[in-house]
mmCIF file with all atom_site columns, N, CA and C in Angstrom:
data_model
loop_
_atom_site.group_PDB
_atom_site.id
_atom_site.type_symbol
_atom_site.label_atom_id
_atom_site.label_alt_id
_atom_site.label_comp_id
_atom_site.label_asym_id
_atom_site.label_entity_id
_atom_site.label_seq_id
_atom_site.pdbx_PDB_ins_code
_atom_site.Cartn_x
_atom_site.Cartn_y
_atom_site.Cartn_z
_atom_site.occupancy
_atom_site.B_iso_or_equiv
_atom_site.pdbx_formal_charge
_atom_site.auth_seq_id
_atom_site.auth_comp_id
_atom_site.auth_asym_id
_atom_site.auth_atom_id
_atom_site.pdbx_PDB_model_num
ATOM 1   N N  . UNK A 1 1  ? -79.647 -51.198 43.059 1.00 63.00 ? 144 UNK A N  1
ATOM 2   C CA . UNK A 1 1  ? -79.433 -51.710 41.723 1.00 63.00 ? 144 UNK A CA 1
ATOM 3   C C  . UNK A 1 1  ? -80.701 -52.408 41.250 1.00 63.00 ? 144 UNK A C  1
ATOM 4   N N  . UNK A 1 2  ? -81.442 -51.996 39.925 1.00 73.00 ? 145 UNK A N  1
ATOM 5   C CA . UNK A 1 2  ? -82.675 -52.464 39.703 1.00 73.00 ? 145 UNK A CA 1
ATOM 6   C C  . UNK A 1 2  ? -82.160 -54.299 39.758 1.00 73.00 ? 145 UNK A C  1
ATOM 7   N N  . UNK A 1 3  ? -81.188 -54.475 39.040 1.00 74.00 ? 146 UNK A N  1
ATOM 8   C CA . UNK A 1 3  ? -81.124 -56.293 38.711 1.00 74.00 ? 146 UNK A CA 1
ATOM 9   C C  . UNK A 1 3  ? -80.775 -56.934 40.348 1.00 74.00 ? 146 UNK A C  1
ATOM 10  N N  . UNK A 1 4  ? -80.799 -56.288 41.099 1.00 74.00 ? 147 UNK A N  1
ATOM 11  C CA . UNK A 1 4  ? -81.245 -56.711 42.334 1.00 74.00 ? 147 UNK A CA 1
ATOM 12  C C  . UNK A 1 4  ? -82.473 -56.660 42.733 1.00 74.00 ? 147 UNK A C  1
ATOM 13  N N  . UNK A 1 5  ? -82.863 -55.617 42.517 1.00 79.00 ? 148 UNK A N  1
ATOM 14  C CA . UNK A 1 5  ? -84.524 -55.848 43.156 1.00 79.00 ? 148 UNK A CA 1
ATOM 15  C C  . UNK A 1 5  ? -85.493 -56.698 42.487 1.00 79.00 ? 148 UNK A C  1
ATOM 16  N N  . UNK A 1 6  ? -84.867 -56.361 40.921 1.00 75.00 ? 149 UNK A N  1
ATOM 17  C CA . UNK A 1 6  ? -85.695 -57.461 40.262 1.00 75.00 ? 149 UNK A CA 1
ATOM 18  C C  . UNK A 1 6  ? -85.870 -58.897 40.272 1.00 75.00 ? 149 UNK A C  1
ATOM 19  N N  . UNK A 1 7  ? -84.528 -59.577 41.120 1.00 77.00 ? 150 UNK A N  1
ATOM 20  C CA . UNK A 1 7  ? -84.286 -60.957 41.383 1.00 77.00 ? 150 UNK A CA 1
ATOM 21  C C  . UNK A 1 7  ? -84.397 -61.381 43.198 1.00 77.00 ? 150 UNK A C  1
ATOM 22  N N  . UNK A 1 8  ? -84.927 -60.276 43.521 1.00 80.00 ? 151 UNK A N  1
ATOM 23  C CA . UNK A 1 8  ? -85.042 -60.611 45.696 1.00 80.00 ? 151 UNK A CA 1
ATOM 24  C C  . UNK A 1 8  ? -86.160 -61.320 45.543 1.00 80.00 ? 151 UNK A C  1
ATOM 25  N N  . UNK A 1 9  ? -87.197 -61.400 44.698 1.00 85.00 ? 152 UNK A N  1
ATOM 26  C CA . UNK A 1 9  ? -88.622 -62.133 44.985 1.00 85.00 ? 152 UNK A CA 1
ATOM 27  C C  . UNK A 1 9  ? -87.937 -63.707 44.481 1.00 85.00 ? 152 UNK A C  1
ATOM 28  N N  . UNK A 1 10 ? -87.487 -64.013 44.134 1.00 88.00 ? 153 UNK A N  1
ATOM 29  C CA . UNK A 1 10 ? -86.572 -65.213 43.051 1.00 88.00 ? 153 UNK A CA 1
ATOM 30  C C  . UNK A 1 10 ? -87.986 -65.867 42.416 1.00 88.00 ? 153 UNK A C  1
ATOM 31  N N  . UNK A 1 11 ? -88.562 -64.908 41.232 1.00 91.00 ? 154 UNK A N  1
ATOM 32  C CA . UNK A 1 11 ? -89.355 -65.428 40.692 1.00 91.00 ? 154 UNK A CA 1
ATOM 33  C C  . UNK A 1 11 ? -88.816 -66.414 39.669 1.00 91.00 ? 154 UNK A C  1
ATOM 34  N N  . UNK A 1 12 ? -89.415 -67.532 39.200 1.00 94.00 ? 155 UNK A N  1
ATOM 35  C CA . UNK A 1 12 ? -89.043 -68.280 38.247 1.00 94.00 ? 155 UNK A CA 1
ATOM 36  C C  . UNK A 1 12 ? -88.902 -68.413 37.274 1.00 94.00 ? 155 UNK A C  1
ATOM 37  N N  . UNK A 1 13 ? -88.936 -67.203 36.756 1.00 93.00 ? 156 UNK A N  1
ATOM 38  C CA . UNK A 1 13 ? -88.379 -67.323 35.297 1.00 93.00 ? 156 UNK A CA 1
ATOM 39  C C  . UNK A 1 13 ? -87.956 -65.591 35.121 1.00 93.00 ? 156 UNK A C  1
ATOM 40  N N  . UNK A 1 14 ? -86.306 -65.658 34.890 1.00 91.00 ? 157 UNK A N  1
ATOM 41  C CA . UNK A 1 14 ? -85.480 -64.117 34.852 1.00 91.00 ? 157 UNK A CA 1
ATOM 42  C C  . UNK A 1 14 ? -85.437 -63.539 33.443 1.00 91.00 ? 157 UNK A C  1
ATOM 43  N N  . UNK A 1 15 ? -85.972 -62.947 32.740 1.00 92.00 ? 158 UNK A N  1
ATOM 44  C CA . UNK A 1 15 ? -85.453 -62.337 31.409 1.00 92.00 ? 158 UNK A CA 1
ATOM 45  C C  . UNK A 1 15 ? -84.554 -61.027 31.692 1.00 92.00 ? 158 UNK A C  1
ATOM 46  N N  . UNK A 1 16 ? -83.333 -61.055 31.336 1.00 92.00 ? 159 UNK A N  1
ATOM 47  C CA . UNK A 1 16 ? -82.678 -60.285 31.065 1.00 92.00 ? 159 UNK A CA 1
ATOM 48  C C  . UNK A 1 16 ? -82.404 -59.832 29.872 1.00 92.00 ? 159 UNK A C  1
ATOM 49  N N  . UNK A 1 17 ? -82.656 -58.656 29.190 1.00 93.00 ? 160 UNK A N  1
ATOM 50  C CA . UNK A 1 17 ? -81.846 -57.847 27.869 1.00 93.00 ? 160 UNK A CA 1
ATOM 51  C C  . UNK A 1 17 ? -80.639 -57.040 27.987 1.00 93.00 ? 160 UNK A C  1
ATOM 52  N N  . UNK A 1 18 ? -79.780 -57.739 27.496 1.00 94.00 ? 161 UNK A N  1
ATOM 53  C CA . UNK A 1 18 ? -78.297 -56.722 27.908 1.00 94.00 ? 161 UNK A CA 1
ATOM 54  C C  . UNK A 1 18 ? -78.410 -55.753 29.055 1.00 94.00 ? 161 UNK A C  1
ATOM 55  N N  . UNK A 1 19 ? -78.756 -57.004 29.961 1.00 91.00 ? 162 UNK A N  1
ATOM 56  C CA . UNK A 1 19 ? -78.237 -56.090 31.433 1.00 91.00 ? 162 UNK A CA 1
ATOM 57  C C  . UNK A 1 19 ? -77.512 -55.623 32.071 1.00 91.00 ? 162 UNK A C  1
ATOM 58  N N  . UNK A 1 20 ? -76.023 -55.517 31.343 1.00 92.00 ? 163 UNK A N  1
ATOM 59  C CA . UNK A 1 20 ? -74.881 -55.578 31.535 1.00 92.00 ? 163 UNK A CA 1
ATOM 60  C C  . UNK A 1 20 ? -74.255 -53.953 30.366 1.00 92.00 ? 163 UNK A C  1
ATOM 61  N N  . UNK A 1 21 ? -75.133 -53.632 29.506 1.00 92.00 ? 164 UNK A N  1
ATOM 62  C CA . UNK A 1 21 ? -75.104 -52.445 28.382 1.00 92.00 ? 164 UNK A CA 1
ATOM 63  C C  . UNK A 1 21 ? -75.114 -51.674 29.448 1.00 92.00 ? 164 UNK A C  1
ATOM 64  N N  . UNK A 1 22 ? -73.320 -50.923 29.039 1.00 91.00 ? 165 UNK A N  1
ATOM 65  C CA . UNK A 1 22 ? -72.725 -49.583 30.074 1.00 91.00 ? 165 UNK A CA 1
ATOM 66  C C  . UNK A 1 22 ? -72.433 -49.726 31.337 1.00 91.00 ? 165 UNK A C  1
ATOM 67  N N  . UNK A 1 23 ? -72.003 -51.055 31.473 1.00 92.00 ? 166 UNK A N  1
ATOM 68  C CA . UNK A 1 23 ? -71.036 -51.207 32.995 1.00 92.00 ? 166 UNK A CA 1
ATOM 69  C C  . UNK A 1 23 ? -69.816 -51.221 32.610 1.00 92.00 ? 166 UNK A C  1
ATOM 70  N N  . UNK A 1 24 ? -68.946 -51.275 33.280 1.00 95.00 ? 167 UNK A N  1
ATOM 71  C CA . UNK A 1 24 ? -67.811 -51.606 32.370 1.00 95.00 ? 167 UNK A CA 1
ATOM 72  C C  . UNK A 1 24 ? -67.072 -52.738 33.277 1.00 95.00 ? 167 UNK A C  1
ATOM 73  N N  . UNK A 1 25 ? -66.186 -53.497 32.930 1.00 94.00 ? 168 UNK A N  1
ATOM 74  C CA . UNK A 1 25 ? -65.605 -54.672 33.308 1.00 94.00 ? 168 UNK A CA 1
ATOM 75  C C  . UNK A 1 25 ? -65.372 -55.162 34.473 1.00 94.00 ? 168 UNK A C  1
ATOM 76  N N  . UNK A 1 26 ? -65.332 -54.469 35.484 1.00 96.00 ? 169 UNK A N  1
ATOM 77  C CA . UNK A 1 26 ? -65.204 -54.691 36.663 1.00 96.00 ? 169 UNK A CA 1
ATOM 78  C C  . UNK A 1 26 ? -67.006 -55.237 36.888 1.00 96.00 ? 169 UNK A C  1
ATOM 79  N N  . UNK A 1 27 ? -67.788 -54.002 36.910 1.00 93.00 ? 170 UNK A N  1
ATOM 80  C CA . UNK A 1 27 ? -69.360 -54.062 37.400 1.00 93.00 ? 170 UNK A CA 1
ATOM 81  C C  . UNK A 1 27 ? -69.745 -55.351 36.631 1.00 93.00 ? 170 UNK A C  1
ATOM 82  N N  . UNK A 1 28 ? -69.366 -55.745 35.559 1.00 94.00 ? 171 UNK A N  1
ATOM 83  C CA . UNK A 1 28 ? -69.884 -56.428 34.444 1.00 94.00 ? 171 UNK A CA 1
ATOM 84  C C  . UNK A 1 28 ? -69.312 -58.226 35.067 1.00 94.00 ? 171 UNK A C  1
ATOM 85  N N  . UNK A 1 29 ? -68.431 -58.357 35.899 1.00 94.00 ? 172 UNK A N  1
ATOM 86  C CA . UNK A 1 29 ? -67.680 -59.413 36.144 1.00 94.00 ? 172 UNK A CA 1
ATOM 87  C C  . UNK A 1 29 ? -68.603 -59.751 37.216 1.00 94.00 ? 172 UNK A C  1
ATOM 88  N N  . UNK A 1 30 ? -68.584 -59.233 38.492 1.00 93.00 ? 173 UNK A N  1
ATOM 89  C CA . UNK A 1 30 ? -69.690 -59.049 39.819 1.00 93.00 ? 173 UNK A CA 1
ATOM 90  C C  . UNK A 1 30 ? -70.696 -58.973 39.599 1.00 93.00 ? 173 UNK A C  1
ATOM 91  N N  . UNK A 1 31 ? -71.239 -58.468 38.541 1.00 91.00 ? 174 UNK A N  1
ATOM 92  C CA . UNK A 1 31 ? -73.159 -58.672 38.155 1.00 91.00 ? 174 UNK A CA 1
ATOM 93  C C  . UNK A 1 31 ? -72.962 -60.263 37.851 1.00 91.00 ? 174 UNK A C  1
ATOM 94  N N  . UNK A 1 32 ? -71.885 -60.429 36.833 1.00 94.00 ? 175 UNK A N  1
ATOM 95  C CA . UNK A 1 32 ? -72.504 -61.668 36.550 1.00 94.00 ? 175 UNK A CA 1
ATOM 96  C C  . UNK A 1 32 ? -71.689 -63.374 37.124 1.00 94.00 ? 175 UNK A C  1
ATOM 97  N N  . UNK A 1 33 ? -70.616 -62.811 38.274 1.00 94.00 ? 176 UNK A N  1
ATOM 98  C CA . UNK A 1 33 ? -70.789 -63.579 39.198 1.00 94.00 ? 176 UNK A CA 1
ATOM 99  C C  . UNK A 1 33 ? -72.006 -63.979 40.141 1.00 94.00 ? 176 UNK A C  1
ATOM 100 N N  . UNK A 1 34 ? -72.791 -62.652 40.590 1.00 89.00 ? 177 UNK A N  1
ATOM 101 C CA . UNK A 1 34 ? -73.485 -62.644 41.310 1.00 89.00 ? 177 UNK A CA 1
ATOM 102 C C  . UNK A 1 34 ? -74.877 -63.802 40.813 1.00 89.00 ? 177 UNK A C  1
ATOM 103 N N  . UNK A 1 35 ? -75.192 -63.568 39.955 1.00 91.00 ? 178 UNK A N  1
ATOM 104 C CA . UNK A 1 35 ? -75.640 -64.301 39.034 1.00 91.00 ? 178 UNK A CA 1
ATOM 105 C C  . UNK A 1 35 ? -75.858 -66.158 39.025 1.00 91.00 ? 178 UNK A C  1
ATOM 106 N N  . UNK A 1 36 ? -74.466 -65.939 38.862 1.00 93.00 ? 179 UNK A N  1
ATOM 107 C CA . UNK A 1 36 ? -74.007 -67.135 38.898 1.00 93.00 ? 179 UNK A CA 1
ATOM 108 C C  . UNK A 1 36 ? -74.123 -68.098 40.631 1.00 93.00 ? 179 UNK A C  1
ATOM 109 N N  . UNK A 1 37 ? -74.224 -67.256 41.150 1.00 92.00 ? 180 UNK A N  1
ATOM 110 C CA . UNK A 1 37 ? -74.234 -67.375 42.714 1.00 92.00 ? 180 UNK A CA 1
ATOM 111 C C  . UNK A 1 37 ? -75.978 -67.324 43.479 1.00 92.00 ? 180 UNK A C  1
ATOM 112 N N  . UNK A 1 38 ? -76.324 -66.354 43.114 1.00 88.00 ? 181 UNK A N  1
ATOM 113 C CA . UNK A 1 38 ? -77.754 -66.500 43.445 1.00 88.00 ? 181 UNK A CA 1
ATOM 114 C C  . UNK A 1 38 ? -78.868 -67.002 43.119 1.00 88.00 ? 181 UNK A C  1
ATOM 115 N N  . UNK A 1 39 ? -78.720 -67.121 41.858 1.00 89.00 ? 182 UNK A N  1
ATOM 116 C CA . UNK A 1 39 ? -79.849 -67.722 40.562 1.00 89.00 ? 182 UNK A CA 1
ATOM 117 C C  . UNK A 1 39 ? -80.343 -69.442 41.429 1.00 89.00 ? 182 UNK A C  1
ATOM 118 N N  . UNK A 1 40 ? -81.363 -70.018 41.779 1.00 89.00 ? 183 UNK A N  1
ATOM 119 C CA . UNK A 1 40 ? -81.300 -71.526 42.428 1.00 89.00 ? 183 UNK A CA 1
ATOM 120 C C  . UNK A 1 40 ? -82.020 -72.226 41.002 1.00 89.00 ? 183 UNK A C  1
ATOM 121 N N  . UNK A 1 41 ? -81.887 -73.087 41.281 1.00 89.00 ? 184 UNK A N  1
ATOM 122 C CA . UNK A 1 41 ? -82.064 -74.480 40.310 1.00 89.00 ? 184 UNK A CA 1
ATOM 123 C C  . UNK A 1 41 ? -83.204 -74.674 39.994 1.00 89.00 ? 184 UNK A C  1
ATOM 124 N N  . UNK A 1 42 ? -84.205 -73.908 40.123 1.00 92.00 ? 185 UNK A N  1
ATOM 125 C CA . UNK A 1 42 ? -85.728 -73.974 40.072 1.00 92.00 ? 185 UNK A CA 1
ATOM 126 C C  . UNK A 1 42 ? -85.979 -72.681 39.025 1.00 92.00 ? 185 UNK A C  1
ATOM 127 N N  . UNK A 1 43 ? -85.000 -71.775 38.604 1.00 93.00 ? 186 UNK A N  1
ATOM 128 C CA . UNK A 1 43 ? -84.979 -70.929 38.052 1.00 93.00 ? 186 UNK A CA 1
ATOM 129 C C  . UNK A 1 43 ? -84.474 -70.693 36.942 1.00 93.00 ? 186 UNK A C  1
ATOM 130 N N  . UNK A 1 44 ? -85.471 -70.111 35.807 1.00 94.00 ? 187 UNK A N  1
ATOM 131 C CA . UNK A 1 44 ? -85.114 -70.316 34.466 1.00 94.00 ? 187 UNK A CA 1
ATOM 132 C C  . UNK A 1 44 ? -84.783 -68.676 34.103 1.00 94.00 ? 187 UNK A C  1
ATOM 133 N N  . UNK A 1 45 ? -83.501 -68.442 33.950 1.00 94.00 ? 188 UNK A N  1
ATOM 134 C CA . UNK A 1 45 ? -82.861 -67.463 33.619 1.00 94.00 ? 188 UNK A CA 1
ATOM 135 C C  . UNK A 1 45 ? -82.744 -67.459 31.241 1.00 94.00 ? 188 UNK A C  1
ATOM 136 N N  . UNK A 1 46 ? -83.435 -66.571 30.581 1.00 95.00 ? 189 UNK A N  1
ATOM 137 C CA . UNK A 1 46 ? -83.584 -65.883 29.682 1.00 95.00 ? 189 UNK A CA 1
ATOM 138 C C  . UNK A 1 46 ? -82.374 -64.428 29.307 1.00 95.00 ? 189 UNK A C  1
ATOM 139 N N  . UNK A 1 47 ? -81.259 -65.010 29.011 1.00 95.00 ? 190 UNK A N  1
ATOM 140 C CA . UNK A 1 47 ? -80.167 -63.794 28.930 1.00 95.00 ? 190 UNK A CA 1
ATOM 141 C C  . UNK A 1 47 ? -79.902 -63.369 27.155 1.00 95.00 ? 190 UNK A C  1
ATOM 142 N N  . UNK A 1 48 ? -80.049 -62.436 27.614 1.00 95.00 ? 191 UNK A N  1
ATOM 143 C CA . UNK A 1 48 ? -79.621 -61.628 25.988 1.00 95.00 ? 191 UNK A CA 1
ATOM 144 C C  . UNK A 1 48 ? -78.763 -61.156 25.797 1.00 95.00 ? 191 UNK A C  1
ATOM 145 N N  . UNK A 1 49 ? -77.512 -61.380 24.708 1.00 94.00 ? 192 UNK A N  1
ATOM 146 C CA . UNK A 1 49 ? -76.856 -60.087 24.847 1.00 94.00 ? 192 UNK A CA 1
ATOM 147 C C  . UNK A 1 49 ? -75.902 -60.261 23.176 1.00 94.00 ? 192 UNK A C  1
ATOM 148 N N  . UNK A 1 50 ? -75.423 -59.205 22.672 1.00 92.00 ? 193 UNK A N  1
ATOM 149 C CA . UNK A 1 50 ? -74.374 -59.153 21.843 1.00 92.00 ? 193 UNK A CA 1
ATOM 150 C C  . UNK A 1 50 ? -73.480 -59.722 22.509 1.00 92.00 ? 193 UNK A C  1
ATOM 151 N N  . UNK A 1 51 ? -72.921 -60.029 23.482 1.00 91.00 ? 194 UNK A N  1
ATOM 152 C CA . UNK A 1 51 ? -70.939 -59.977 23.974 1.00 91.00 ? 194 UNK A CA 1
ATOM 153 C C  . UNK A 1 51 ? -71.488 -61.764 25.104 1.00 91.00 ? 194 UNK A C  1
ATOM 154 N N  . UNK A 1 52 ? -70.516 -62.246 23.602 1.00 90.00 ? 195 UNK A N  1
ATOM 155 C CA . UNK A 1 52 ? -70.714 -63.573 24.580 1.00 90.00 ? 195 UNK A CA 1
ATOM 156 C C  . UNK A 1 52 ? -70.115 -63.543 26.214 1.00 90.00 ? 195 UNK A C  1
ATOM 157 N N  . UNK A 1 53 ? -69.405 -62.726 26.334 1.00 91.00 ? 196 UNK A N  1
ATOM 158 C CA . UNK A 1 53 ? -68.460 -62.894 27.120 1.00 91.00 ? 196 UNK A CA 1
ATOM 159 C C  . UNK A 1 53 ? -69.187 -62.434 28.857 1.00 91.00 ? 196 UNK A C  1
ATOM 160 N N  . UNK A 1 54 ? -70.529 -61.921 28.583 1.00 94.00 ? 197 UNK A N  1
ATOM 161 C CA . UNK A 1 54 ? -71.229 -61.471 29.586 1.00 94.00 ? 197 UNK A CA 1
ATOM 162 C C  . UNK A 1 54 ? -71.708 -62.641 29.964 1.00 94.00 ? 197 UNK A C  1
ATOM 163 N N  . UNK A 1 55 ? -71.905 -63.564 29.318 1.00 94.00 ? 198 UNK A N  1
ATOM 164 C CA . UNK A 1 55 ? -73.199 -64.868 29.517 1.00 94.00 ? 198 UNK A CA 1
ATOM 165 C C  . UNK A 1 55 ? -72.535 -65.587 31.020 1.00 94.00 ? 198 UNK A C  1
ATOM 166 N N  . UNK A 1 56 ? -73.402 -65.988 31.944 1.00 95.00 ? 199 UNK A N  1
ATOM 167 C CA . UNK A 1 56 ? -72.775 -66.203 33.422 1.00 95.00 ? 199 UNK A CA 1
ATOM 168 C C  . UNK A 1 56 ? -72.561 -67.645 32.897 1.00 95.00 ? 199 UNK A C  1
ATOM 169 N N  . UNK A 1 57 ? -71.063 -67.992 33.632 1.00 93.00 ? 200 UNK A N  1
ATOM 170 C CA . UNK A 1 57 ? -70.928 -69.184 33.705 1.00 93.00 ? 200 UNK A CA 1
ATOM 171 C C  . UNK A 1 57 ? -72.053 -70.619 33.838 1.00 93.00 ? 200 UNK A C  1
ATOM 172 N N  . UNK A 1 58 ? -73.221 -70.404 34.134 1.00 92.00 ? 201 UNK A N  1
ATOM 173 C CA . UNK A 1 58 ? -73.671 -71.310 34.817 1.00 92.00 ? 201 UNK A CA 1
ATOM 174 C C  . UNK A 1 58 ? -74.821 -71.439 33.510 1.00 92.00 ? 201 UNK A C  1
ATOM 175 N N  . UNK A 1 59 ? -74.701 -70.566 32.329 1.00 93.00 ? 202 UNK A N  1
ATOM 176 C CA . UNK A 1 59 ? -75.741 -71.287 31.400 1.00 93.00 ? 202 UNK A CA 1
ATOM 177 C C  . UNK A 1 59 ? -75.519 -72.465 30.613 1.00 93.00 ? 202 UNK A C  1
ATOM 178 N N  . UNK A 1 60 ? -76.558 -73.217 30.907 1.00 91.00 ? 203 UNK A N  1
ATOM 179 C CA . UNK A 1 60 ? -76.117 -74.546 30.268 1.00 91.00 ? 203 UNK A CA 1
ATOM 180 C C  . UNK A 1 60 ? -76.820 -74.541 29.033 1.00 91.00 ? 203 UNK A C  1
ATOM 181 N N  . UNK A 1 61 ? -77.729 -73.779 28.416 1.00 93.00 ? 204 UNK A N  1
ATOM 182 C CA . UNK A 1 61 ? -78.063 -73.598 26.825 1.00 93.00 ? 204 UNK A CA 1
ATOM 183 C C  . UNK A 1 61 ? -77.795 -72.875 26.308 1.00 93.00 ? 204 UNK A C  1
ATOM 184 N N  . UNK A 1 62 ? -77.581 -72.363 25.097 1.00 93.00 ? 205 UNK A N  1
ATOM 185 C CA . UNK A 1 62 ? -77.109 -71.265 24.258 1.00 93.00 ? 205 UNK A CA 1
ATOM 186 C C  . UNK A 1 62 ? -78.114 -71.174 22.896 1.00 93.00 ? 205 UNK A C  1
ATOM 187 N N  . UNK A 1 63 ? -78.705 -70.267 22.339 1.00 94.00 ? 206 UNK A N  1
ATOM 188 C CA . UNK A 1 63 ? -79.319 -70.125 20.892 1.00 94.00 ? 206 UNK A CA 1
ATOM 189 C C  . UNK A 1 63 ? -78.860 -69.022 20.517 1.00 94.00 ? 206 UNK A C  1
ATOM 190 N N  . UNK A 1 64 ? -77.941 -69.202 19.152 1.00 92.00 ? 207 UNK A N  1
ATOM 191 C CA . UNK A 1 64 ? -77.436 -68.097 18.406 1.00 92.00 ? 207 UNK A CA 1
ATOM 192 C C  . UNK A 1 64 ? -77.857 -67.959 17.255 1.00 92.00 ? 207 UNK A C  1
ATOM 193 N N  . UNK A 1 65 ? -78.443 -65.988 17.163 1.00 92.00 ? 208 UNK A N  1
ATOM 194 C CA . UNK A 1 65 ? -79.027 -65.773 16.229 1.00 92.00 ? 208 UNK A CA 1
ATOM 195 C C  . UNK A 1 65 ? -77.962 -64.963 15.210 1.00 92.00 ? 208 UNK A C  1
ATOM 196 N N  . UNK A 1 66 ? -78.444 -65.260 13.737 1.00 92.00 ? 209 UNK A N  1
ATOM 197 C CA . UNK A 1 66 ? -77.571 -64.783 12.570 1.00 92.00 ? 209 UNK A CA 1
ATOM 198 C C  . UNK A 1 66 ? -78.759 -64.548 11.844 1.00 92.00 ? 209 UNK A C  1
ATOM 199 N N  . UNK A 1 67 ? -78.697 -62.808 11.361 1.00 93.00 ? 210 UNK A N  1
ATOM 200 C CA . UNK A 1 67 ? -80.137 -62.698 10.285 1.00 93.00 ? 210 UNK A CA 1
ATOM 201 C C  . UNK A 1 67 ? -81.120 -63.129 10.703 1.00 93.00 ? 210 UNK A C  1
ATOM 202 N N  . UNK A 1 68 ? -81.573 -63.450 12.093 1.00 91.00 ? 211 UNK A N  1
ATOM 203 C CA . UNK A 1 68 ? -82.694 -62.968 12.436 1.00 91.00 ? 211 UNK A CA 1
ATOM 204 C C  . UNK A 1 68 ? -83.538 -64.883 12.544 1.00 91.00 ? 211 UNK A C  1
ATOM 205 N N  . UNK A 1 69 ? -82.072 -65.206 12.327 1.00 94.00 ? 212 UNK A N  1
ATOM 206 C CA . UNK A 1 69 ? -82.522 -67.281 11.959 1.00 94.00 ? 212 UNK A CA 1
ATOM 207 C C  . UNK A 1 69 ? -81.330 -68.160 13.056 1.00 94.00 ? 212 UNK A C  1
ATOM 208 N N  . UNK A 1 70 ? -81.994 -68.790 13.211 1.00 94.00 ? 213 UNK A N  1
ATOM 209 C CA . UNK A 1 70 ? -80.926 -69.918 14.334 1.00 94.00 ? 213 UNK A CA 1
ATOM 210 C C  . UNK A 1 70 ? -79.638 -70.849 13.753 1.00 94.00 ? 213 UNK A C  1
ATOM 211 N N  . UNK A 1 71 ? -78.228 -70.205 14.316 1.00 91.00 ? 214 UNK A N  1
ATOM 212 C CA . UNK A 1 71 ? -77.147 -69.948 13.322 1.00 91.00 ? 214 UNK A CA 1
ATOM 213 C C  . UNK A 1 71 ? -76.613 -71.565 14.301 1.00 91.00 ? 214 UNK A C  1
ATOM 214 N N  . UNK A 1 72 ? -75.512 -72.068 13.439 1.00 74.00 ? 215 UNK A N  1
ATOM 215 C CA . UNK A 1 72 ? -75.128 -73.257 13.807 1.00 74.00 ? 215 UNK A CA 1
ATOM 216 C C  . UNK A 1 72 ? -74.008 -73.336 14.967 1.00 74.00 ? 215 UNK A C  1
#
């Protein structure tokens, strides 16, 4: 799985873009448990996505965009 290999070095800072586009609910729950589980505290995780519902439990900031501007 690339979003494994891409996170074994645990470089410090993760950008993800809808990494989760075409799993479907099961894969989509376990990616982003996993996530939630491996990511350490020294690590600044960058997640993107349309579907709030992907965002791993463990983000503690959020910026939501509307038109392309920072929505309230």
């Amino acid at each position: 799985m690339l979003l494994a290999r891409a996170l074994v070095k645990r470089p410090p800072l993760v950008i993800l873009d809808e990494p989760f586009q075409g799993f479907d609910a099961d894969a989509t729950a376990r990616c982003r448990a996993w996530l939630d589980t491996e990511l350490s505290a020294d690590q600044t995780l960058l997640f993107v996505t349309h579907e709030l519902s992907e965002l791993p439990h463990s983000a503690t900031q959020t910026l939501r965009l509307q038109k392309g501007r920072v929505a309230g």
